[in-house]
Tab-separated table of C-alpha atoms in Angstrom:
chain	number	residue	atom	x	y	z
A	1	UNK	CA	27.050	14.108	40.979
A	2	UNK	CA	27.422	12.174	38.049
A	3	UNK	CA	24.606	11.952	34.935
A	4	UNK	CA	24.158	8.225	34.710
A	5	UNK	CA	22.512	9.505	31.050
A	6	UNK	CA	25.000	11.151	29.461
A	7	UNK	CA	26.161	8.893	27.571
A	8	UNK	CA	22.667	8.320	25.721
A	9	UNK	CA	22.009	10.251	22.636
A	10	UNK	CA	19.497	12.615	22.923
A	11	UNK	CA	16.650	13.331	20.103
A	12	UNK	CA	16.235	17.037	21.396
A	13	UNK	CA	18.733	18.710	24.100
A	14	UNK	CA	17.840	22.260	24.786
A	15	UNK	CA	19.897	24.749	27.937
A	16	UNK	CA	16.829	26.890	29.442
A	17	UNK	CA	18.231	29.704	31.521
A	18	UNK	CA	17.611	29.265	35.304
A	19	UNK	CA	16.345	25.804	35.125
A	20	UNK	CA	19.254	23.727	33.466
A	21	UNK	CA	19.666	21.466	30.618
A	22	UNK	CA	16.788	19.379	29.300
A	23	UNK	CA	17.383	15.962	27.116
A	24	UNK	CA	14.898	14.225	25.291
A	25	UNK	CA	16.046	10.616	25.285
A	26	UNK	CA	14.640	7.239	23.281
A	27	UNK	CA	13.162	5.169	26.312
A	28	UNK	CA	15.182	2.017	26.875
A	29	UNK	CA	12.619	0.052	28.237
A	30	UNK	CA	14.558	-2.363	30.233
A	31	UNK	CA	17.229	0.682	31.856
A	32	UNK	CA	14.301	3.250	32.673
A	33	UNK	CA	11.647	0.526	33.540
A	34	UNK	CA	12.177	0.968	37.558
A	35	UNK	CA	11.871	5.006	36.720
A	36	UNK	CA	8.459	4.510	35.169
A	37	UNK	CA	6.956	1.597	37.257
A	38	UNK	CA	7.771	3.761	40.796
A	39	UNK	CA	5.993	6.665	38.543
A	40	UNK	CA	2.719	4.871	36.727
A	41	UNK	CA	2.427	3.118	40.588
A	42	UNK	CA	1.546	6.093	42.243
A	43	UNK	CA	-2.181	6.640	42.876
A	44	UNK	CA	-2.021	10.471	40.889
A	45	UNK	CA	-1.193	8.203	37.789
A	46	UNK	CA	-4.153	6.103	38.341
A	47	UNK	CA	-5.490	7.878	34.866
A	48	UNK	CA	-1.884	6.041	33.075
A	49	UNK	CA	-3.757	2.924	33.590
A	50	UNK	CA	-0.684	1.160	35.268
A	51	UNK	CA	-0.603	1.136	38.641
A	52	UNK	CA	-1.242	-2.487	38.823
A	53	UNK	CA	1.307	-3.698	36.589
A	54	UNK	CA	4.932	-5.276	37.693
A	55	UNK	CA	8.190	-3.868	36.670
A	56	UNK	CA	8.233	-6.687	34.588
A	57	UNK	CA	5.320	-5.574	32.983
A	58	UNK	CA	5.898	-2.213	32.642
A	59	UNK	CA	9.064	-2.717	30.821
A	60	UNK	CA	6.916	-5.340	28.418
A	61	UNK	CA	4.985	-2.331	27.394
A	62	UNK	CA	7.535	-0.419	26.573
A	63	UNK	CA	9.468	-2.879	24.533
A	64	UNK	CA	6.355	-3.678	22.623
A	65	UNK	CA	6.077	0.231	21.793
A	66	UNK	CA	9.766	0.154	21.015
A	67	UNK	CA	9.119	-2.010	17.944
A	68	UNK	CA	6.165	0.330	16.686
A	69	UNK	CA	7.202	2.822	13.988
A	70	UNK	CA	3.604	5.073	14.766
A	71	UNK	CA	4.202	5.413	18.910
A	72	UNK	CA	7.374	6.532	20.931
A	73	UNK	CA	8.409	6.704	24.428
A	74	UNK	CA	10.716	8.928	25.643
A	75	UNK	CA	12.562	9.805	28.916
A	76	UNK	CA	12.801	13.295	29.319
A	77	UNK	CA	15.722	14.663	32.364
A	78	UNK	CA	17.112	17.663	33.273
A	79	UNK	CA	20.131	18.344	34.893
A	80	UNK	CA	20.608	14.310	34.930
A	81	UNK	CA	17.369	13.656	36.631
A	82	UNK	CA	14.383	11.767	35.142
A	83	UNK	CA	11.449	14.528	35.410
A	84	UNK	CA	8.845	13.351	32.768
A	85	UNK	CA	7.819	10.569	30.475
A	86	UNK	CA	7.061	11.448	27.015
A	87	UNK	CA	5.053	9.413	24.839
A	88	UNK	CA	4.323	10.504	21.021
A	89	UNK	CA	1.980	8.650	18.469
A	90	UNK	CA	0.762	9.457	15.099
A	91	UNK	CA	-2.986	10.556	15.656
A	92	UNK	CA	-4.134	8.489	12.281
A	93	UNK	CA	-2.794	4.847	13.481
A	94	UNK	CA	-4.591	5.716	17.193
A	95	UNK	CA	-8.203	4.781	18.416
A	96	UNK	CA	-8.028	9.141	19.160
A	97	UNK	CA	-8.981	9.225	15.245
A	98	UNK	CA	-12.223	7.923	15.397
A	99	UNK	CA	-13.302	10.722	17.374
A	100	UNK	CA	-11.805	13.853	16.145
A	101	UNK	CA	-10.337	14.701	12.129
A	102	UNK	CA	-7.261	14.212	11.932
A	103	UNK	CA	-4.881	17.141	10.216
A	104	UNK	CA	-2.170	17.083	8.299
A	105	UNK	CA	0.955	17.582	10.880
A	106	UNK	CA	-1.100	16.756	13.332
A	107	UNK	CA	1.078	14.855	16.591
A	108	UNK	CA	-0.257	13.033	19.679
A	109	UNK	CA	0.892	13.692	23.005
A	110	UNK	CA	1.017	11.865	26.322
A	111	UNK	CA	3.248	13.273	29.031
A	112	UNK	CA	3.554	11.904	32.701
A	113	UNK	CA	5.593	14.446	35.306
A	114	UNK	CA	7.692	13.043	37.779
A	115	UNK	CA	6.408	13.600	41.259
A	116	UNK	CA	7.180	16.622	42.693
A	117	UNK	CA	10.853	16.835	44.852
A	118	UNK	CA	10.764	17.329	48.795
A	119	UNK	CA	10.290	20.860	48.268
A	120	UNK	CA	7.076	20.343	46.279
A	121	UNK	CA	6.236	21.808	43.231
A	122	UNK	CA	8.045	25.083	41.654
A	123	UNK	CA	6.116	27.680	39.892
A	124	UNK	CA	6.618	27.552	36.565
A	125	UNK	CA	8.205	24.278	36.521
A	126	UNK	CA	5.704	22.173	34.464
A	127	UNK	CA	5.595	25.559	31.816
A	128	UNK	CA	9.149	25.715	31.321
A	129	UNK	CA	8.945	21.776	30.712
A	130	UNK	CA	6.593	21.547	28.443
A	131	UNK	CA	7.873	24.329	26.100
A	132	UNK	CA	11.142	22.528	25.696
A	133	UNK	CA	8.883	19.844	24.843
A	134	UNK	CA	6.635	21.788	22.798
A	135	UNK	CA	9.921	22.699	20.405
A	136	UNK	CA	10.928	19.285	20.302
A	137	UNK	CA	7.633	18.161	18.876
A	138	UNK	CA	6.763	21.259	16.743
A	139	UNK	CA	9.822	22.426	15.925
A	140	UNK	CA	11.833	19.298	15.630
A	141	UNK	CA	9.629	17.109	14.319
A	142	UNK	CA	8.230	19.987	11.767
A	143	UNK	CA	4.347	19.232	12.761
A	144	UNK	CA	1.584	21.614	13.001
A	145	UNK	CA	-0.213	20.875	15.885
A	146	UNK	CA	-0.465	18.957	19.168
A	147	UNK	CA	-3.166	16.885	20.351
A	148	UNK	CA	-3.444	15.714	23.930
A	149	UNK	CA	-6.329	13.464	25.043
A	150	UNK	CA	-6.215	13.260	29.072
A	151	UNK	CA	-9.510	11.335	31.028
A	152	UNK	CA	-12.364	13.813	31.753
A	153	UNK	CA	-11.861	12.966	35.243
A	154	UNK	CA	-8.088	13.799	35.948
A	155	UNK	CA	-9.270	17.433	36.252
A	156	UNK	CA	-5.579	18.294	37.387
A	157	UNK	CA	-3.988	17.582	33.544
A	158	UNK	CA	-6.923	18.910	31.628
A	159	UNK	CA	-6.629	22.439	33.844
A	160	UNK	CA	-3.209	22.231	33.266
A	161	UNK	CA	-3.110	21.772	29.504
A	162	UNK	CA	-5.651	24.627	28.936
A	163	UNK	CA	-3.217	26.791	31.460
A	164	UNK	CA	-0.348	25.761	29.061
A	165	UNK	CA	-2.244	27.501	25.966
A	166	UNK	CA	-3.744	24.339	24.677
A	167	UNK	CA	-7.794	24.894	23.243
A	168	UNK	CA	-10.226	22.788	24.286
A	169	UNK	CA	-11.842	20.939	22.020
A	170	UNK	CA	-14.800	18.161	22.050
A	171	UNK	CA	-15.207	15.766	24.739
A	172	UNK	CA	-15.072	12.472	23.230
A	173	UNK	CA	-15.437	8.696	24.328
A	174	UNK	CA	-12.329	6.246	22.785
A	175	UNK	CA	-13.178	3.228	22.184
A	176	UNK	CA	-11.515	0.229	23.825
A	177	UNK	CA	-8.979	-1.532	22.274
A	178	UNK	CA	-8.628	-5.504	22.955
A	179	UNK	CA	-5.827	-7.040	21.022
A	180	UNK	CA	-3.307	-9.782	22.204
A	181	UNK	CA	-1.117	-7.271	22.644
A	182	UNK	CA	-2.465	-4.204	23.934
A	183	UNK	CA	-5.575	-3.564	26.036
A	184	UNK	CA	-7.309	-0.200	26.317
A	185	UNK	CA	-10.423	0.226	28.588
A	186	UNK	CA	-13.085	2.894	26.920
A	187	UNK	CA	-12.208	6.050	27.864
A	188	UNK	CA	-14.008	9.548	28.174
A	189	UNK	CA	-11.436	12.327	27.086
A	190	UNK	CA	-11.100	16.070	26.773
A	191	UNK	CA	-9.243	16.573	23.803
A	192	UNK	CA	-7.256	19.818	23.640
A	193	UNK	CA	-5.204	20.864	20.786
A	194	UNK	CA	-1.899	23.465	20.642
A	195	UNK	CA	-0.886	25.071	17.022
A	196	UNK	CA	2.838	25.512	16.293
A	197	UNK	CA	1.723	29.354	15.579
A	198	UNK	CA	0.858	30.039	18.993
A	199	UNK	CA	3.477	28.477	20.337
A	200	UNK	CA	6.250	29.670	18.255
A	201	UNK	CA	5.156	32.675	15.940
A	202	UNK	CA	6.718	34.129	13.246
């Protein structure tokens, strides 16, 4: 079967033995807008904040983050299929800062899976994953630390963070956000954070 990405360029491309090559690509918000709207539109996602939007939309939001130097979006695929969507901000230009102090190297993370294939989840899938991920923003970016910021209430991401490694840290409330255009409801968050150290020592 062909891989209707290859011909993208890649930010981070890394070959994991037994699970296949992994590409990190720029999000072209108009190409990979029916990827993300059949993701954000499923009700585990409700936490995105997008189930309600139109592909139209959806792609709207991305191109808006396109022309942001402090927040990326990223398509992440292995073996030529779409499996996550990446999104990285600086912590310092996000409403996250008002509730925690910001470091020096300090990166924001938001990460949506893909649903799981007809055979369901594999062990060890979302771990593999996120390490490849993990070296693209620690190692390839040069930062010091992660921050993710998932909704108290999607109990599935915040168990799975802290399985991944990440500490907990405070449980926060982010303010909303109403500009023309972006609109973020007030949201009640478990920050966790993951050190480059831990991750990759020495």
């Amino acid at each position: 079967m062909s891989d209707p990405y290859s011909s993208r360029t890649a930010v981070h491309e890394q070959v994991v033995g037994g699970f296949g090559t992994v590409r990190v690509l720029p999000l072209d918000p108009g190409a990979d807008a029916a990827v993300i709207h059949r993701w954000v539109g499923e009700e585990r996602a409700v936490f995105w904040g997008m189930t309600e939007l139109t592909e139209q939309q959806v792609a709207a939001v991305y191109a808006h983050m396109a022309a942001l130097d402090t927040h990326h979006a990223h398509l992440v695929v292995r073996d030529g299929e779409p499996v996550a969507l990446l999104q990285t901000y600086e912590p310092e230009a996000d409403r996250v800062s008002e509730c925690y102090d910001v470091r020096p190297g300090d990166i924001g993370v938001h990460l949506l899976l893909a649903p799981a294939g007809p055979g369901g989840g594999q062990r060890g899938w979302t771990a593999r994953l996120v390490a490849v991920i993990a070296a693209y923003v620690l190692l390839g970016l040069d930062r010091r630390r992660v921050v993710v910021d998932p909704d108290v209430r999607n109990e599935k991401a915040v168990a799975r963070f802290l399985g991944l490694g990440f500490a907990p840290g405070p449980v926060v409330v982010l303010p909303e956000i109403d500009l023309p255009d972006v609109y973020l409801p007030e949201k009640k968050a478990q920050l966790a954070f993951l050190d480059r150290e831990l991750m990759f020592p020495g």
